[in-house]
Coordinates of C-alpha atoms in Angstrom, one line a residue:
M10 CA 2.6 -31.0 -19.8
L11 CA 4.4 -27.5 -20.4
K12 CA 7.6 -27.0 -22.3
L13 CA 10.0 -24.4 -22.6
E14 CA 11.1 -24.4 -26.5
A15 CA 14.0 -22.5 -27.7
R16 CA 13.0 -20.2 -30.5
P17 CA 14.6 -19.6 -33.7
E18 CA 15.4 -16.1 -33.1
A19 CA 15.2 -13.9 -30.5
S20 CA 11.6 -12.3 -30.1
R21 CA 11.1 -8.5 -30.7
F22 CA 7.5 -8.1 -29.3
M23 CA 8.3 -10.4 -26.0
S24 CA 11.5 -7.5 -25.8
I25 CA 8.8 -4.9 -25.5
A26 CA 6.6 -6.8 -23.5
S27 CA 8.4 -8.7 -21.0
P28 CA 8.9 -5.5 -18.9
L29 CA 4.8 -4.6 -18.5
L30 CA 4.3 -8.2 -18.3
A31 CA 6.9 -8.0 -15.1
L32 CA 4.7 -5.3 -13.8
A33 CA 1.2 -6.6 -14.6
I34 CA 2.7 -9.6 -12.1
T35 CA 5.0 -7.4 -9.3
V36 CA 1.2 -5.8 -9.2
V37 CA -0.6 -9.5 -8.4
L38 CA 2.1 -10.0 -5.3
G39 CA 1.9 -6.9 -4.8
T40 CA -1.8 -7.2 -3.8
I41 CA -1.2 -10.8 -2.3
L42 CA 1.4 -9.4 -0.1
F43 CA -0.9 -6.1 0.9
I44 CA -3.5 -8.9 1.8
A45 CA -1.0 -10.8 3.5
L46 CA -0.1 -8.0 6.0
G47 CA -4.2 -7.6 6.4
K48 CA -4.1 -4.2 4.7
D49 CA -6.9 -3.3 2.3
P50 CA -5.0 -4.6 -1.2
M51 CA -7.0 -1.7 -3.6
R52 CA -5.7 1.2 -0.7
G53 CA -1.8 -0.5 -0.9
L54 CA -1.8 -0.1 -4.5
Y55 CA -4.2 3.4 -4.7
V56 CA -1.1 4.6 -2.5
F57 CA 1.8 3.1 -4.8
F58 CA 0.3 3.7 -8.0
I59 CA -2.4 7.1 -7.9
E60 CA -1.0 8.9 -5.2
P61 CA 2.5 9.8 -6.6
V62 CA 0.7 10.9 -9.6
K63 CA -2.8 12.6 -8.9
S64 CA -2.3 16.2 -8.5
A65 CA 0.8 19.1 -9.9
Y66 CA 2.5 19.0 -6.7
A67 CA 2.9 14.6 -6.7
L68 CA 3.8 15.3 -10.3
S69 CA 6.8 17.3 -9.1
E70 CA 7.6 15.1 -6.5
L71 CA 8.1 12.6 -8.9
A72 CA 10.0 14.1 -11.2
M73 CA 12.5 15.3 -8.4
K74 CA 12.4 11.2 -7.4
A75 CA 13.2 10.5 -11.0
T76 CA 15.7 12.4 -11.8
P77 CA 18.7 10.7 -10.2
L78 CA 17.8 7.8 -11.3
L79 CA 17.6 8.4 -14.5
L80 CA 20.9 10.1 -15.0
I81 CA 22.5 7.2 -13.1
A82 CA 20.6 4.7 -15.4
L83 CA 22.0 6.4 -18.7
G84 CA 25.4 5.8 -17.3
L85 CA 24.9 2.1 -16.4
S86 CA 23.5 1.5 -19.8
V87 CA 26.5 2.2 -21.4
C88 CA 28.6 0.3 -19.3
F89 CA 26.7 -2.7 -19.2
R90 CA 26.2 -2.3 -23.7
S91 CA 29.7 -2.5 -23.0
N92 CA 29.8 -5.9 -20.8
V93 CA 31.2 -3.7 -17.9
W94 CA 29.6 -4.0 -14.1
N95 CA 29.4 -1.2 -13.0
I96 CA 27.6 -2.1 -9.5
G97 CA 28.9 0.7 -7.7
A98 CA 27.3 3.8 -8.4
E99 CA 25.9 4.4 -5.2
G100 CA 29.2 4.7 -4.3
Q101 CA 29.9 6.9 -6.8
F102 CA 26.9 9.2 -6.3
I103 CA 28.0 9.6 -2.5
V104 CA 32.0 10.8 -3.9
G105 CA 30.2 13.3 -6.6
A106 CA 27.8 14.6 -3.4
I107 CA 31.2 15.1 -1.2
F108 CA 33.1 16.8 -4.3
A109 CA 29.6 19.0 -4.7
S110 CA 29.5 19.9 -1.7
G111 CA 33.5 20.7 -0.9
V112 CA 32.7 23.7 -3.7
A113 CA 29.6 24.8 -2.0
M114 CA 31.1 25.5 1.1
Q115 CA 33.2 27.9 -0.4
A116 CA 30.9 30.3 -1.6
G117 CA 30.6 33.5 0.1
P118 CA 28.2 36.0 0.7
E119 CA 29.3 38.2 -2.5
T120 CA 29.4 34.9 -4.9
G121 CA 27.2 35.0 -7.8
R122 CA 25.2 32.4 -9.1
W123 CA 27.8 31.3 -11.5
I124 CA 29.3 28.9 -8.6
V125 CA 26.6 26.1 -9.3
V126 CA 28.4 25.3 -12.5
P127 CA 31.4 24.7 -10.5
V128 CA 29.5 22.4 -7.9
L129 CA 28.1 20.3 -10.8
L130 CA 30.8 19.7 -12.4
A131 CA 32.9 19.1 -9.3
G132 CA 30.3 16.3 -8.9
I133 CA 31.0 14.9 -11.9
L134 CA 34.4 15.0 -11.2
G135 CA 34.1 13.3 -7.9
G136 CA 32.0 10.6 -9.5
M137 CA 34.8 9.7 -12.4
V138 CA 37.5 9.7 -9.8
W139 CA 35.7 7.2 -8.0
A140 CA 34.8 5.0 -10.8
G141 CA 38.5 5.4 -13.0
I142 CA 39.7 4.1 -9.3
V143 CA 37.8 0.4 -10.3
A144 CA 39.1 1.1 -14.0
L145 CA 42.2 1.0 -13.2
L146 CA 42.0 -1.8 -10.7
R147 CA 40.7 -3.5 -13.8
D148 CA 43.0 -2.3 -16.3
R149 CA 45.9 -3.4 -14.2
F150 CA 45.5 -5.9 -12.5
N151 CA 42.7 -7.7 -13.8
A152 CA 40.3 -7.2 -10.8
S153 CA 36.6 -7.8 -11.1
E154 CA 34.7 -4.4 -11.5
I155 CA 31.7 -6.4 -10.0
L156 CA 33.6 -6.8 -6.6
V157 CA 35.5 -3.4 -6.9
S158 CA 33.0 -1.4 -7.5
L159 CA 31.0 -2.9 -4.7
M160 CA 33.5 -3.0 -2.1
M161 CA 34.0 1.2 -3.3
V162 CA 30.1 2.0 -2.2
Y163 CA 31.5 1.4 1.9
I164 CA 34.5 3.0 1.4
A165 CA 32.6 6.2 -0.1
D166 CA 30.2 5.8 3.0
M167 CA 32.5 5.9 5.8
V168 CA 34.3 8.9 3.8
L169 CA 31.3 10.6 4.2
S170 CA 30.7 9.6 7.8
Y171 CA 34.1 10.7 8.9
L172 CA 33.2 14.2 7.1
V173 CA 29.9 15.0 8.6
Y174 CA 30.9 14.0 11.9
G175 CA 34.6 15.2 11.8
P176 CA 36.0 18.6 9.6
W177 CA 32.9 19.0 8.0
K178 CA 30.3 19.2 10.3
D179 CA 28.5 22.6 11.1
P180 CA 30.2 24.1 14.3
A181 CA 26.4 25.6 15.0
G182 CA 24.8 22.7 14.1
Y183 CA 24.0 21.7 17.8
N184 CA 26.1 18.6 16.8
F185 CA 24.1 17.2 14.3
P186 CA 26.3 15.3 11.9
Q187 CA 26.1 18.0 8.8
T188 CA 27.6 20.3 7.6
I189 CA 27.1 24.4 7.2
T190 CA 23.3 24.7 5.0
F191 CA 24.9 25.7 1.6
L192 CA 24.1 29.2 0.5
K193 CA 21.4 30.3 -1.7
S194 CA 23.9 31.3 -4.4
T195 CA 25.3 27.6 -4.6
Q196 CA 22.0 26.0 -4.5
V197 CA 20.3 24.1 -8.1
P198 CA 17.6 26.7 -8.9
R199 CA 14.5 25.4 -8.7
L200 CA 12.0 25.7 -12.1
F201 CA 8.4 26.4 -10.2
D202 CA 8.1 28.5 -7.5
G203 CA 6.1 26.0 -4.7
S204 CA 8.4 22.9 -6.2
R205 CA 11.5 21.2 -5.9
V206 CA 11.8 20.1 -9.1
N207 CA 15.5 22.0 -10.6
L208 CA 17.5 22.3 -12.7
G209 CA 18.7 19.0 -12.9
L210 CA 15.6 17.8 -14.7
P211 CA 16.0 19.7 -17.9
I212 CA 19.6 18.5 -17.6
A213 CA 19.0 15.2 -17.5
L214 CA 16.0 14.9 -20.3
V215 CA 19.1 16.6 -22.4
L216 CA 21.8 13.8 -21.5
V217 CA 19.1 11.2 -22.8
A218 CA 19.0 13.0 -26.4
A219 CA 23.1 12.8 -25.8
F220 CA 23.1 9.6 -24.7
W221 CA 20.8 8.4 -27.4
V222 CA 22.9 9.9 -30.1
L223 CA 26.1 8.7 -28.2
L224 CA 25.4 5.1 -28.5
F225 CA 23.6 4.8 -32.0
R226 CA 24.8 7.5 -34.0
T227 CA 28.3 7.5 -33.2
Y228 CA 31.0 5.4 -34.3
A229 CA 32.5 5.6 -30.4
G230 CA 29.1 4.0 -29.5
F231 CA 29.4 1.4 -32.0
Q232 CA 32.5 0.4 -30.8
L233 CA 31.5 0.2 -27.2
Q234 CA 28.3 -2.1 -28.4
V235 CA 30.4 -4.5 -30.4
G236 CA 32.5 -4.9 -27.3
G237 CA 30.1 -5.8 -25.4
L238 CA 28.2 -8.3 -27.5
A239 CA 31.4 -10.2 -29.4
P240 CA 34.0 -9.3 -27.3
A241 CA 36.5 -11.9 -30.4
A242 CA 35.2 -9.6 -33.2
A243 CA 35.9 -6.2 -31.9
R244 CA 39.5 -7.3 -31.2
Y245 CA 39.3 -8.5 -34.7
A246 CA 38.1 -5.4 -36.0
G247 CA 40.8 -3.4 -34.0
F248 CA 38.7 -2.0 -31.7
S249 CA 40.5 -1.2 -28.1
S250 CA 39.0 -3.0 -25.0
R251 CA 40.8 -0.9 -22.7
K252 CA 39.6 2.4 -24.1
A253 CA 36.1 1.0 -23.9
L254 CA 36.3 -0.1 -20.6
W255 CA 37.9 3.5 -19.8
M256 CA 35.1 5.5 -21.5
A257 CA 32.1 3.0 -20.2
L258 CA 33.2 3.7 -16.2
L259 CA 34.0 7.2 -16.8
L260 CA 31.0 8.4 -18.5
S261 CA 29.3 5.6 -15.8
G262 CA 30.9 7.5 -12.7
G263 CA 30.1 11.2 -14.5
M264 CA 26.4 10.4 -14.1
A265 CA 26.7 9.2 -11.2
G266 CA 28.8 12.0 -9.7
L267 CA 26.2 14.7 -11.4
A268 CA 23.3 13.2 -9.9
G269 CA 24.8 12.9 -6.1
A270 CA 25.8 17.2 -7.1
L271 CA 22.2 17.9 -8.0
E272 CA 20.9 15.7 -4.2
A273 CA 23.0 17.6 -2.1
A274 CA 23.4 21.3 -3.7
G275 CA 19.5 20.8 -4.4
P276 CA 17.0 19.3 -1.8
L277 CA 19.0 18.7 0.5
G278 CA 21.1 22.1 0.2
Q279 CA 23.7 20.7 3.0
L280 CA 26.0 17.5 3.2
T281 CA 24.6 14.6 5.8
P282 CA 24.8 10.9 6.2
H283 CA 21.2 10.6 4.8
V284 CA 22.8 11.6 1.3
P285 CA 23.3 7.6 0.3
A286 CA 19.5 6.9 -0.9
G287 CA 20.3 3.5 -2.6
Y288 CA 19.9 5.7 -5.9
G289 CA 22.6 3.8 -7.2
F290 CA 21.3 0.1 -6.6
A291 CA 18.1 1.4 -7.6
A292 CA 19.1 2.2 -11.3
I293 CA 20.5 -1.0 -11.8
I294 CA 17.5 -2.1 -11.9
V295 CA 16.1 1.4 -14.1
A296 CA 18.7 0.3 -16.8
F297 CA 17.7 -2.9 -16.9
V298 CA 13.6 -2.6 -17.1
G299 CA 14.5 0.5 -19.6
R300 CA 16.4 -2.3 -22.0
L301 CA 19.7 -0.2 -21.5
H302 CA 18.4 2.6 -23.8
P303 CA 18.2 5.9 -23.2
V304 CA 14.4 6.7 -23.5
G305 CA 13.3 3.2 -21.9
A306 CA 15.1 4.9 -19.0
I307 CA 12.9 7.9 -18.8
F308 CA 9.7 5.5 -18.2
S309 CA 11.5 3.1 -15.8
A310 CA 12.6 5.9 -13.8
V311 CA 9.5 7.6 -13.4
L312 CA 8.1 3.8 -12.4
M313 CA 10.8 3.2 -9.9
S314 CA 10.4 6.8 -8.4
M315 CA 6.9 5.9 -8.0
F316 CA 7.8 3.4 -5.9
Y317 CA 9.9 5.4 -3.9
I318 CA 6.7 7.9 -2.9
G319 CA 4.5 4.5 -2.4
G320 CA 7.0 3.5 0.4
E321 CA 7.0 6.3 2.0
L322 CA 3.2 6.9 2.3
A323 CA 2.8 3.0 2.5
Q324 CA 4.8 4.1 6.3
S325 CA 3.1 7.1 7.3
R326 CA -0.6 6.0 5.7
L327 CA -0.4 2.6 6.2
G328 CA 1.7 2.1 9.2
L329 CA 3.9 -0.1 6.8
P330 CA 7.8 -0.3 7.2
K331 CA 9.6 1.8 4.6
S332 CA 11.4 -1.5 3.6
L333 CA 8.3 -2.3 1.2
T334 CA 9.6 -0.2 -1.2
G335 CA 13.1 -2.4 -1.5
V336 CA 10.5 -5.2 -1.7
F337 CA 8.4 -3.8 -4.4
Q338 CA 12.0 -2.9 -6.4
G339 CA 13.2 -6.6 -5.8
L340 CA 10.0 -8.3 -7.0
L341 CA 10.0 -5.8 -9.9
L342 CA 13.7 -7.1 -11.3
F343 CA 13.4 -10.9 -10.3
T344 CA 9.7 -10.8 -12.4
L345 CA 11.4 -9.0 -15.5
L346 CA 14.6 -11.7 -15.2
A347 CA 11.6 -14.6 -15.4
C348 CA 10.0 -13.1 -17.9
D349 CA 13.1 -12.5 -20.0
T350 CA 13.6 -15.8 -20.6
L351 CA 10.1 -15.4 -22.6
I352 CA 12.7 -13.7 -25.0
H353 CA 14.6 -16.8 -26.5
Y354 CA 12.0 -19.3 -25.5
R355 CA 8.1 -19.7 -26.0
I356 CA 6.2 -21.4 -23.6
R357 CA 4.5 -25.0 -25.3
W358 CA 2.1 -27.6 -24.2
K359 CA 3.4 -31.0 -24.6
S360 CA 0.9 -33.9 -24.4
A361 CA 3.1 -36.9 -21.9
Q362 CA 3.8 -39.7 -24.7
P363 CA 2.4 -43.1 -23.5
H364 CA 5.1 -45.7 -22.7
A365 CA 6.5 -47.9 -24.9
A366 CA 6.4 -51.8 -24.1
K367 CA 9.4 -52.9 -22.1
P368 CA 11.8 -54.9 -23.9
V369 CA 11.7 -57.8 -21.3
A370 CA 7.7 -58.2 -21.8
A371 CA 7.6 -57.9 -25.3
A372 CA 10.5 -60.5 -25.7
S373 CA 8.3 -63.0 -23.8
V374 CA 5.2 -62.4 -25.4
A375 CA 7.4 -63.5 -28.6
A376 CA 8.4 -66.5 -26.8
T377 CA 5.3 -67.2 -25.9
G378 CA 3.7 -67.1 -29.0
K379 CA 6.3 -69.7 -30.9
G380 CA 5.5 -71.9 -28.4
A381 CA 1.9 -71.9 -29.4

C-alpha cells in the first residue's frame, strides 16, 4: 500500500518540480475534460498552449495579458511572505483604474504626454488607499484581512458601477455605461506599431528586479520575511509587526492599482463596467505557482495569460464556454496544492504486515498442549 512518509527536511528539488508536475497533471485533466465535452483533445490543447505563442502578434497579446497579472502577483508575493493574506487585489485593481481615469478625464486638447505619469501615480495611490483601509481595520480592530479585503472587492465594483452609470457616463455615448474615451495624450504609449503592448511591460520587468532586491537584499525585506515565517522570533528581535502589515498591504495595493491604471489608460482607453477582469484573483494563483518569487512570477504570469487567451479562443473556435478559463485556473491551483505535499512528504510503498495470532486463540492452543 502507498503511504506518505515525512521527509527529514523539505525537498528543494520538489519545490521546483512541483509546479511543473502540477502543470503536467493539469494538461492530463484538461485532455479528459475535452473528451468529456465531445471535443478533439489535441485541438483543445493546441488552442490553449500553442495558439497564444505561434506568432509575433500572439506573443504581444500574451505579454499584454501577463503584465497586470505579474504586477499584482509581485505585490501579493510580498504580502503572503509576510503572512498577510490580501485576497482583495481585484478591488484594489478596480479602484486604481478609477483613480487613474479621474485624472485622465481632466486632460484637455493642449495637455502633453507628461500627464501619463500622474495617471499612473493616481492608480498606485488608489490601490494603496483601498489596501490601507484593510490595514487600518486589521491594525486597530484586529479584523480579518481575508474577509475585509474580499468584501471590499464588491464595494469597489459597486463604486465603479455608480460612476459609469451615473456622473461619469459619457453624454455622447448612446447611453452605454462608460466614460468618455481618454485623449491620446493620456493613454499609455505603445511599444510597437500594430501591437497593443505598452509601456507597462518594461515597467513590470523593472519592478521584478526591484522586488527581488527588496525581498532578498534589504533589511526591510528580511524583516518582512522573518515576520511571516516566525512571528515570535520577529517580536523577540524587535521587528514591528504593525510596520510589516502596513508595508505589505500598501505595496500590494499599489501594484494592483498600477495594474488597474495601465488597463484603463492602456488597451481599454476608458472606464467601463468590464474593467474587473478577474486579474486580482488569478494573480493569487500566479504568486503561488511562481513560488512567491519575483522571477518565478514572470513564468507563472505567462502561463496564466495563456489560459486567458486559450479560454477566449476556445469560446470562438470550439464553441466552449469562456468559463473554461476558470476551470483550468482552478485545476492548476488544486493540483499545485496536492503536489506541494511532496515537498515535505515522500510516497513509500509499504507491504501489508501479516496479522498476528489473536491472544485468545494463542492461549487456547497453549492450554491444549498442557492437557496433552
